[in-house]
Amino acid sequence: MKRLFKGGTVVSGDGMRKLDLLVKGEKILASGEDLSFQDAEIVDVTGKLLFPGFIDAHTHMALEVSGTVTADGFDTGTKAELAGGTTCIIDFATQYKGETLAQALENWHRKADGESSCDYAFHLALSEWNDEISRELERVVREEISSFKLYMTYDNRVDDETMYEVLSRLKELGAIAGVHCENHGIISARLKEVLKNKGDRKDVSDYPWTRPKEAEAEAVGRLLKIARCVDTPVIVVHLSTAAGYREILRAREAGQTVYVETCPQYLLMDESRYSLPAEEARLYMIAPPLRKKKNQEILWQALREGRIQTISTDHCSFTKEQKDAGAQDFSRTPCGMPGAQERPALIWHFGVGEGRITPEQMCIYLSENPAKLYRLYPWKGALIPGSDADIVVWDPEAEWTMTADSMQSAAGYCPMEGTQIRGRAEQVYLRGELVAENGKVLVEKTGRYVRHGAGE
Ligand code: MN
């Protein structure tokens, strides 16, 4: 089966070109000007942009957290991804305390295999560190995983000594770590302080105060100094503040390699949401929290200058009912928001549409860079001969309104509810097959597991 995509403009990180794409089976066979081919089905994409399928390198599907489990498992969560134009996710398989890495991966495969509608790879979030785990890492890195997650806050946070040891071991194996950077001590102390001063923790407007920008900046700075001692690159995930960004610039000036991820929510929403009525405010409780508005332009500026490498969702969805667990104490609210389906359209509309970034940069941040950083390139993240035929046919003119009703997520709400958007994924092809159209999923559960180990 051959398909010829005719008349479109192919977007890559280094330009936009009027190119036809010939797809055979799951792969791109050829690209060129005015291609013709006898027995190929013609797909007329005149006036459309063709992006390499977007990659979401930060998702939490079916994650057990705060005594509950995310509203989206791999079933609904990946349908949301696909509907928006994302054809591959990298989810955080999480090692629970006492588990081997093999057990953690087996557990995540049980959640994802046969359920996922887009392709999926895993990062492995490490919650325990000892000699056995260190030994086991070698096989895991060689066979399937090249990126690991470490937390500097929460129960599974690592201390500085462990951070140093893990980064050293990953360096040895040719793997990399993404790190959630927040200072745990500041957060714990401030949570206690709210309780002491107010008698309870019902007022969600106190939430951002418990996770100040200094907590992010301090942890980013400390991580980067540890990484400097180890002499290894590292990834700062979901950067949310200008203060944290300054720490990154400082480290780079000293010659360090630092990769940075941010998320649409930090570019588009601010902490005023926490002053809404509590039951609504809890819907926006994420960690790190939404910040003061002035951070947004600094993050956009960093994207414009190419100083942030990826935009992911941190999709971690809970329903309103689940969020209500924090009614008497906001610190019991499961933190996280949906955003899988919205990301490409939000970045197109507010980024490209409002002149903050170019279409090429959107391609870099949503496709090319995550593919390169996580060893999926050029099978993913590119539309060149030999790549997977993960193709997003992008209609730059389509006008629509973002509402919970138009979303596949099981969260039941849309953080950007009511936003008027211009531009959307009209058709989404996963390895050559049309799987989604105008926000509707046509083919479910054909996602395939993607290994991204460091190999031999
Ligand atoms: Mn996360």
Short mmCIF file of C-alpha atoms and ligand atoms in Angstrom, two decimals:
data_model
loop_
_atom_site.label_atom_id
_atom_site.label_comp_id
_atom_site.label_asym_id
_atom_site.label_seq_id
_atom_site.Cartn_x
_atom_site.Cartn_y
_atom_site.Cartn_z
CA MET A 1 0.00 0.00 0.00
CA LYS A 2 1.47 3.32 -1.11
CA ARG A 3 0.22 6.82 -0.36
CA LEU A 4 1.36 10.02 -1.99
CA PHE A 5 0.85 13.22 0.01
CA LYS A 6 0.68 15.89 -2.70
CA GLY A 7 0.76 19.67 -2.56
CA GLY A 8 1.70 20.21 1.07
CA THR A 9 4.50 22.08 2.80
CA VAL A 10 6.81 19.89 4.84
CA VAL A 11 8.03 21.50 8.05
CA SER A 12 11.38 20.66 9.59
CA GLY A 13 13.68 22.45 11.98
CA ASP A 14 15.65 24.02 9.17
CA GLY A 15 12.89 25.18 6.88
CA MET A 16 9.55 24.73 5.18
CA ARG A 17 9.53 23.21 1.72
CA LYS A 18 6.87 22.35 -0.80
CA LEU A 19 7.52 18.63 -1.01
CA ASP A 20 5.45 15.59 -1.81
CA LEU A 21 5.86 12.56 0.41
CA LEU A 22 5.60 8.98 -0.75
CA VAL A 23 4.68 6.55 2.00
CA LYS A 24 5.00 2.80 1.66
CA GLY A 25 3.55 0.75 4.49
CA GLU A 26 4.79 2.24 7.75
CA LYS A 27 7.69 4.24 6.33
CA ILE A 28 8.43 7.27 4.24
CA LEU A 29 9.93 5.99 1.02
CA ALA A 30 10.70 9.25 -0.77
CA SER A 31 10.23 12.98 -0.68
CA GLY A 32 10.61 15.45 -3.53
CA GLU A 33 9.03 18.12 -5.70
CA ASP A 34 6.11 17.06 -7.85
CA LEU A 35 6.44 13.36 -7.21
CA SER A 36 4.18 11.03 -9.10
CA PHE A 37 3.77 7.35 -8.63
CA GLN A 38 1.53 4.97 -10.50
CA ASP A 39 -0.13 2.78 -7.94
CA ALA A 40 -0.20 5.19 -5.01
CA GLU A 41 -3.35 6.54 -3.43
CA ILE A 42 -3.20 10.35 -3.64
CA VAL A 43 -3.78 12.37 -0.48
CA ASP A 44 -4.36 15.97 -1.47
CA VAL A 45 -2.81 18.19 1.19
CA THR A 46 -2.73 21.42 -0.78
CA GLY A 47 -2.48 24.42 1.53
CA LYS A 48 -1.63 22.24 4.52
CA LEU A 49 1.55 21.92 6.56
CA LEU A 50 3.02 18.49 7.19
CA PHE A 51 4.70 18.11 10.57
CA PRO A 52 6.52 15.01 11.77
CA GLY A 53 4.20 13.44 14.35
CA PHE A 54 4.56 15.34 17.61
CA ILE A 55 6.30 13.69 20.54
CA ASP A 56 5.18 14.29 24.12
CA ALA A 57 8.19 13.49 26.27
CA HIS A 58 6.52 14.11 29.63
CA THR A 59 3.35 12.18 30.45
CA HIS A 60 1.97 10.39 33.47
CA MET A 61 -0.60 7.83 32.36
CA ALA A 62 -2.04 5.38 34.89
CA LEU A 63 0.21 6.75 37.61
CA GLU A 64 -0.58 5.94 41.23
CA VAL A 65 -0.13 9.13 43.21
CA SER A 66 -1.63 10.81 46.30
CA GLY A 67 -3.65 7.68 47.11
CA THR A 68 -5.37 7.64 43.75
CA VAL A 69 -4.55 6.95 40.11
CA THR A 70 -4.55 9.44 37.23
CA ALA A 71 -7.89 9.79 35.46
CA ASP A 72 -6.24 8.93 32.16
CA GLY A 73 -4.70 5.54 31.66
CA PHE A 74 -2.93 4.72 28.43
CA ASP A 75 -6.34 4.21 26.77
CA THR A 76 -7.90 7.66 27.07
CA GLY A 77 -4.62 9.52 27.56
CA THR A 78 -3.10 8.36 24.30
CA LYS A 79 -6.36 8.95 22.42
CA ALA A 80 -6.10 12.54 23.62
CA GLU A 81 -2.51 12.72 22.41
CA LEU A 82 -3.36 11.29 19.02
CA ALA A 83 -6.39 13.53 18.53
CA GLY A 84 -4.16 16.58 18.94
CA GLY A 85 -1.40 15.35 16.62
CA THR A 86 0.96 13.56 19.00
CA THR A 87 2.00 10.18 17.65
CA CYS A 88 4.52 9.16 20.31
CA ILE A 89 4.73 9.71 24.03
CA ILE A 90 7.48 9.04 26.51
CA ASP A 91 5.77 8.16 29.77
CA PHE A 92 7.37 7.99 33.19
CA ALA A 93 7.46 4.34 34.17
CA THR A 94 7.91 4.60 37.90
CA GLN A 95 9.89 2.33 40.15
CA TYR A 96 7.96 2.04 43.40
CA LYS A 97 9.92 1.49 46.58
CA GLY A 98 11.27 -2.03 46.85
CA GLU A 99 10.89 -2.79 43.16
CA THR A 100 13.64 -3.81 40.78
CA LEU A 101 13.82 -1.91 37.52
CA ALA A 102 12.59 -5.00 35.69
CA GLN A 103 9.52 -5.10 37.94
CA ALA A 104 8.84 -1.42 37.36
CA LEU A 105 9.04 -1.85 33.60
CA GLU A 106 6.91 -4.97 33.68
CA ASN A 107 4.31 -3.06 35.67
CA TRP A 108 4.29 -0.21 33.14
CA HIS A 109 4.06 -2.60 30.22
CA ARG A 110 0.99 -4.13 31.85
CA LYS A 111 -0.60 -0.68 31.89
CA ALA A 112 0.38 0.33 28.36
CA ASP A 113 0.68 -2.74 26.14
CA GLY A 114 -2.39 -3.22 24.00
CA GLU A 115 -3.98 -0.06 25.39
CA SER A 116 -2.00 2.70 23.75
CA SER A 117 -3.32 4.42 20.64
CA CYS A 118 -0.06 6.20 19.87
CA ASP A 119 3.46 4.83 19.98
CA TYR A 120 5.07 4.92 23.40
CA ALA A 121 8.44 4.77 25.04
CA PHE A 122 9.33 5.01 28.71
CA HIS A 123 11.62 7.02 30.88
CA LEU A 124 12.28 5.26 34.16
CA ALA A 125 11.69 7.23 37.36
CA LEU A 126 14.08 5.99 40.02
CA SER A 127 12.74 5.84 43.60
CA GLU A 128 15.43 3.68 45.10
CA TRP A 129 19.19 3.50 44.70
CA ASN A 130 21.58 0.74 45.75
CA ASP A 131 24.26 -1.50 44.25
CA GLU A 132 21.76 -3.92 42.77
CA ILE A 133 19.82 -1.17 41.02
CA SER A 134 23.08 0.29 39.77
CA ARG A 135 24.04 -3.09 38.29
CA GLU A 136 20.61 -3.60 36.79
CA LEU A 137 20.80 -0.21 35.06
CA GLU A 138 23.36 -1.51 32.61
CA ARG A 139 20.98 -3.98 31.00
CA VAL A 140 18.06 -1.56 31.06
CA VAL A 141 20.06 1.18 29.33
CA ARG A 142 21.48 -1.20 26.75
CA GLU A 143 18.15 -2.77 25.91
CA GLU A 144 15.48 -0.13 26.11
CA ILE A 145 15.74 3.04 28.19
CA SER A 146 18.17 5.93 27.81
CA SER A 147 16.49 8.52 30.04
CA PHE A 148 15.77 8.47 33.74
CA LYS A 149 13.81 10.71 36.08
CA LEU A 150 14.89 11.93 39.47
CA TYR A 151 12.88 14.00 41.92
CA MET A 152 14.34 16.55 44.31
CA THR A 153 11.04 16.76 46.19
CA TYR A 154 8.24 14.29 47.12
CA ASP A 155 8.68 11.02 49.04
CA ASN A 156 10.85 9.52 46.34
CA ARG A 157 13.26 12.47 46.27
CA VAL A 158 16.96 11.76 46.06
CA ASP A 159 19.54 13.45 48.26
CA ASP A 160 22.64 15.13 46.84
CA GLU A 161 24.86 12.10 47.37
CA THR A 162 22.43 9.86 45.49
CA MET A 163 22.06 12.47 42.77
CA TYR A 164 25.82 12.47 42.29
CA GLU A 165 26.02 8.68 42.22
CA VAL A 166 23.12 8.22 39.81
CA LEU A 167 24.39 10.90 37.43
CA SER A 168 27.84 9.28 37.50
CA ARG A 169 26.44 5.87 36.72
CA LEU A 170 24.23 7.21 33.92
CA LYS A 171 27.22 9.01 32.43
CA GLU A 172 29.17 5.75 32.46
CA LEU A 173 26.33 3.99 30.62
CA GLY A 174 25.66 6.77 28.09
CA ALA A 175 22.26 7.66 29.52
CA ILE A 176 20.79 10.93 30.83
CA ALA A 177 18.57 12.13 33.67
CA GLY A 178 15.62 14.54 33.65
CA VAL A 179 15.11 16.13 37.04
CA HIS A 180 12.13 17.67 38.83
CA CYS A 181 13.81 20.63 40.51
CA GLU A 182 12.19 21.98 43.67
CA ASN A 183 13.71 22.39 47.12
CA HIS A 184 11.87 19.99 49.41
CA GLY A 185 12.79 21.72 52.67
CA ILE A 186 11.29 25.08 51.71
CA ILE A 187 8.05 23.42 50.59
CA SER A 188 7.68 21.29 53.75
CA ALA A 189 8.41 24.21 56.06
CA ARG A 190 5.96 26.51 54.32
CA LEU A 191 3.19 23.90 54.33
CA LYS A 192 3.61 23.71 58.12
CA GLU A 193 3.69 27.48 58.36
CA VAL A 194 0.33 27.87 56.57
CA LEU A 195 -1.24 25.42 59.00
CA LYS A 196 0.24 27.24 61.98
CA ASN A 197 -0.82 30.69 60.84
CA LYS A 198 -4.30 29.91 59.54
CA GLY A 199 -5.36 26.81 61.45
CA ASP A 200 -6.09 24.88 58.26
CA ARG A 201 -4.97 24.59 54.64
CA LYS A 202 -8.22 25.22 52.81
CA ASP A 203 -7.26 28.41 51.04
CA VAL A 204 -5.79 27.37 47.69
CA SER A 205 -4.44 30.87 47.13
CA ASP A 206 -1.73 29.92 49.67
CA TYR A 207 -0.59 27.07 47.43
CA PRO A 208 1.91 28.96 45.22
CA TRP A 209 3.49 30.51 48.32
CA THR A 210 4.37 27.00 49.52
CA ARG A 211 6.33 26.35 46.33
CA PRO A 212 8.09 29.67 45.65
CA LYS A 213 10.26 30.43 42.64
CA GLU A 214 13.29 30.26 44.94
CA ALA A 215 12.53 26.58 45.58
CA GLU A 216 12.82 25.91 41.86
CA ALA A 217 15.86 28.14 41.37
CA GLU A 218 17.74 26.66 44.32
CA ALA A 219 17.14 23.10 43.13
CA VAL A 220 18.08 23.92 39.54
CA GLY A 221 21.27 25.58 40.74
CA ARG A 222 22.17 22.70 43.04
CA LEU A 223 21.44 20.08 40.38
CA LEU A 224 23.62 21.90 37.88
CA LYS A 225 26.51 22.16 40.32
CA ILE A 226 26.28 18.44 41.05
CA ALA A 227 26.11 17.71 37.31
CA ARG A 228 29.15 19.95 36.85
CA CYS A 229 31.12 17.90 39.38
CA VAL A 230 30.09 14.72 37.57
CA ASP A 231 30.77 16.46 34.24
CA THR A 232 27.61 15.28 32.52
CA PRO A 233 24.69 16.90 30.69
CA VAL A 234 21.34 16.93 32.42
CA ILE A 235 17.73 17.82 31.64
CA VAL A 236 15.69 20.29 33.69
CA VAL A 237 12.07 19.22 33.20
CA HIS A 238 9.03 21.52 33.32
CA LEU A 239 10.95 24.76 33.91
CA SER A 240 8.44 27.31 35.22
CA THR A 241 10.35 30.40 36.39
CA ALA A 242 12.68 33.12 35.20
CA ALA A 243 14.66 32.55 38.40
CA GLY A 244 15.31 28.92 37.49
CA TYR A 245 16.15 29.94 33.94
CA ARG A 246 18.83 32.35 35.19
CA GLU A 247 20.55 29.45 36.97
CA ILE A 248 20.59 27.57 33.68
CA LEU A 249 22.07 30.51 31.77
CA ARG A 250 24.77 30.86 34.42
CA ALA A 251 25.74 27.18 34.14
CA ARG A 252 25.81 27.40 30.36
CA GLU A 253 28.08 30.42 30.52
CA ALA A 254 30.46 28.22 32.47
CA GLY A 255 30.36 25.74 29.60
CA GLN A 256 27.84 23.22 30.89
CA THR A 257 25.37 21.40 28.66
CA VAL A 258 21.87 21.77 30.07
CA TYR A 259 18.71 20.71 28.26
CA VAL A 260 15.50 22.42 29.27
CA GLU A 261 11.87 21.48 28.93
CA THR A 262 8.88 23.72 29.58
CA CYS A 263 5.13 23.15 29.22
CA PRO A 264 2.22 25.12 27.70
CA GLN A 265 0.69 25.75 31.13
CA TYR A 266 3.72 27.76 32.24
CA LEU A 267 3.59 29.78 29.02
CA LEU A 268 -0.13 30.50 29.07
CA MET A 269 -1.60 30.41 32.58
CA ASP A 270 -0.63 32.21 35.77
CA GLU A 271 -1.07 31.91 39.51
CA SER A 272 -4.21 34.08 39.57
CA ARG A 273 -6.06 30.81 38.94
CA TYR A 274 -5.38 29.86 42.56
CA SER A 275 -7.57 32.76 43.67
CA LEU A 276 -10.64 31.24 42.03
CA PRO A 277 -13.16 29.50 44.31
CA ALA A 278 -11.29 26.60 45.93
CA GLU A 279 -12.99 23.76 44.05
CA GLU A 280 -12.09 25.42 40.77
CA ALA A 281 -8.65 26.54 41.91
CA ARG A 282 -7.71 22.94 42.76
CA LEU A 283 -8.14 22.00 39.09
CA TYR A 284 -5.04 24.11 38.37
CA MET A 285 -2.94 22.68 41.17
CA ILE A 286 0.18 21.37 39.50
CA ALA A 287 3.78 21.12 40.64
CA PRO A 288 5.66 23.33 40.12
CA PRO A 289 2.70 25.69 40.42
CA LEU A 290 1.51 28.23 37.88
CA ARG A 291 3.62 31.35 38.32
CA LYS A 292 3.35 35.11 38.11
CA LYS A 293 2.57 36.27 34.61
CA LYS A 294 5.91 38.01 34.03
CA ASN A 295 7.64 34.60 33.84
CA GLN A 296 5.73 33.75 30.68
CA GLU A 297 7.40 36.26 28.37
CA ILE A 298 10.81 35.21 29.63
CA LEU A 299 10.08 31.57 28.81
CA TRP A 300 8.71 32.55 25.37
CA GLN A 301 11.80 34.67 24.78
CA ALA A 302 13.97 31.67 25.67
CA LEU A 303 12.04 29.61 23.12
CA ARG A 304 12.44 32.33 20.50
CA GLU A 305 16.20 32.29 21.13
CA GLY A 306 16.45 28.50 21.11
CA ARG A 307 17.53 28.32 24.74
CA ILE A 308 14.76 25.92 25.75
CA GLN A 309 14.86 22.60 23.90
CA THR A 310 11.47 20.93 24.27
CA ILE A 311 7.82 21.66 25.08
CA SER A 312 6.02 18.72 26.69
CA THR A 313 2.69 18.49 28.49
CA ASP A 314 3.31 16.94 31.91
CA HIS A 315 -0.14 15.47 31.27
CA CYS A 316 -1.22 14.15 34.67
CA SER A 317 -4.98 14.22 34.84
CA PHE A 318 -7.45 14.04 37.69
CA THR A 319 -11.19 14.59 37.72
CA LYS A 320 -12.87 17.28 39.78
CA GLU A 321 -13.95 14.56 42.22
CA GLN A 322 -10.37 13.39 42.64
CA LYS A 323 -9.22 16.96 43.15
CA ASP A 324 -11.82 17.31 45.91
CA ALA A 325 -9.59 15.12 48.10
CA GLY A 326 -7.96 18.47 48.94
CA ALA A 327 -11.17 20.16 50.14
CA GLN A 328 -10.09 20.26 53.80
CA ASP A 329 -6.36 20.54 53.10
CA PHE A 330 -5.04 21.68 49.73
CA SER A 331 -1.84 19.70 50.23
CA ARG A 332 -3.91 16.50 49.79
CA THR A 333 -4.99 17.52 46.30
CA PRO A 334 -3.50 15.27 43.63
CA CYS A 335 -1.35 17.66 41.58
CA GLY A 336 -1.52 17.65 37.82
CA MET A 337 -3.55 18.77 34.81
CA PRO A 338 -4.62 17.38 31.45
CA GLY A 339 -3.04 18.90 28.35
CA ALA A 340 -2.20 16.05 25.98
CA GLN A 341 -4.62 17.00 23.26
CA GLU A 342 -4.26 20.76 23.59
CA ARG A 343 -0.48 21.18 23.33
CA PRO A 344 0.08 21.39 19.54
CA ALA A 345 -2.85 23.73 18.93
CA LEU A 346 -1.91 25.96 21.88
CA ILE A 347 1.70 26.25 20.74
CA TRP A 348 0.61 26.89 17.17
CA HIS A 349 -1.99 29.51 18.11
CA PHE A 350 -0.16 31.39 20.87
CA GLY A 351 3.37 30.67 19.67
CA VAL A 352 3.34 30.72 15.87
CA GLY A 353 0.04 32.57 15.40
CA GLU A 354 1.05 35.40 17.70
CA GLY A 355 4.54 35.67 16.21
CA ARG A 356 6.50 34.43 19.23
CA ILE A 357 8.09 31.44 17.49
CA THR A 358 8.27 30.16 13.90
CA PRO A 359 6.65 26.98 12.52
CA GLU A 360 10.16 25.55 12.25
CA GLN A 361 10.72 26.16 15.95
CA MET A 362 7.41 24.51 16.77
CA CYS A 363 8.67 21.49 14.83
CA ILE A 364 11.93 21.57 16.78
CA TYR A 365 10.30 21.82 20.23
CA LEU A 366 7.48 19.34 19.67
CA SER A 367 9.12 16.80 17.37
CA GLU A 368 12.74 17.08 16.41
CA ASN A 369 14.40 17.85 19.73
CA PRO A 370 12.52 15.33 21.85
CA ALA A 371 13.34 12.72 19.19
CA LYS A 372 17.02 13.64 19.28
CA LEU A 373 17.31 14.00 23.03
CA TYR A 374 15.66 10.64 23.67
CA ARG A 375 17.30 8.67 20.85
CA LEU A 376 14.24 8.30 18.66
CA TYR A 377 15.64 10.31 15.75
CA PRO A 378 15.39 9.98 12.75
CA TRP A 379 12.71 7.25 12.97
CA LYS A 380 10.64 9.79 14.84
CA GLY A 381 10.88 13.57 14.64
CA ALA A 382 11.58 13.79 10.91
CA LEU A 383 9.81 13.33 7.58
CA ILE A 384 12.67 11.93 5.52
CA PRO A 385 13.11 8.64 3.65
CA GLY A 386 13.36 5.84 6.21
CA SER A 387 11.44 7.68 8.93
CA ASP A 388 8.22 6.30 10.34
CA ALA A 389 5.30 7.76 8.42
CA ASP A 390 3.97 9.62 11.48
CA ILE A 391 2.49 12.59 9.69
CA VAL A 392 0.39 15.44 11.00
CA VAL A 393 -1.57 17.22 8.29
CA TRP A 394 -1.88 20.65 9.87
CA ASP A 395 -4.61 23.05 8.84
CA PRO A 396 -3.25 26.49 9.76
CA GLU A 397 -6.61 28.19 9.20
CA ALA A 398 -9.12 25.94 10.97
CA GLU A 399 -10.99 27.85 13.65
CA TRP A 400 -12.40 26.07 16.65
CA THR A 401 -13.03 26.46 20.36
CA MET A 402 -11.28 24.44 23.03
CA THR A 403 -13.84 22.84 25.34
CA ALA A 404 -13.91 19.82 27.61
CA ASP A 405 -16.49 18.27 25.25
CA SER A 406 -13.97 18.28 22.40
CA MET A 407 -11.32 16.51 24.50
CA GLN A 408 -10.63 12.79 24.77
CA SER A 409 -9.17 13.03 28.27
CA ALA A 410 -11.12 11.48 31.13
CA ALA A 411 -10.33 14.51 33.33
CA GLY A 412 -13.66 16.05 32.38
CA TYR A 413 -12.34 19.59 32.18
CA CYS A 414 -10.13 21.61 29.87
CA PRO A 415 -7.76 24.07 31.58
CA MET A 416 -7.99 26.45 28.61
CA GLU A 417 -11.80 26.06 28.32
CA GLY A 418 -13.38 28.45 25.84
CA THR A 419 -10.17 29.51 24.11
CA GLN A 420 -10.70 30.39 20.44
CA ILE A 421 -8.02 28.66 18.40
CA ARG A 422 -6.87 29.03 14.82
CA GLY A 423 -5.05 25.94 13.56
CA ARG A 424 -5.42 22.24 14.26
CA ALA A 425 -4.32 18.74 13.34
CA GLU A 426 -6.71 17.88 10.52
CA GLN A 427 -5.40 14.38 9.94
CA VAL A 428 -2.96 12.30 11.92
CA TYR A 429 -1.14 9.32 10.43
CA LEU A 430 0.58 6.80 12.66
CA ARG A 431 3.13 4.70 10.76
CA GLY A 432 1.22 5.27 7.52
CA GLU A 433 -2.28 4.70 8.83
CA LEU A 434 -4.88 7.47 9.21
CA VAL A 435 -5.73 7.26 12.91
CA ALA A 436 -7.28 10.61 13.82
CA GLU A 437 -9.16 13.40 12.08
CA ASN A 438 -10.26 16.80 13.38
CA GLY A 439 -9.98 15.79 17.01
CA LYS A 440 -11.67 12.40 16.58
CA VAL A 441 -9.78 9.14 16.93
CA LEU A 442 -10.50 6.72 14.11
CA VAL A 443 -8.23 3.81 15.02
CA GLU A 444 -7.52 2.86 18.63
CA LYS A 445 -4.90 0.83 20.43
CA THR A 446 -2.45 0.29 17.59
CA GLY A 447 0.37 2.09 19.40
CA ARG A 448 3.66 0.22 19.56
CA TYR A 449 6.34 0.18 22.24
CA VAL A 450 9.50 1.99 21.18
CA ARG A 451 12.84 1.10 22.69
CA HIS A 452 15.38 3.88 22.98
CA GLY A 453 18.27 2.22 24.74
CA ALA A 454 21.86 3.30 24.28
CA GLY A 455 22.45 0.09 22.31
CA GLU A 456 25.66 -1.78 21.77
MN MN B 1 5.64 15.34 35.66
#
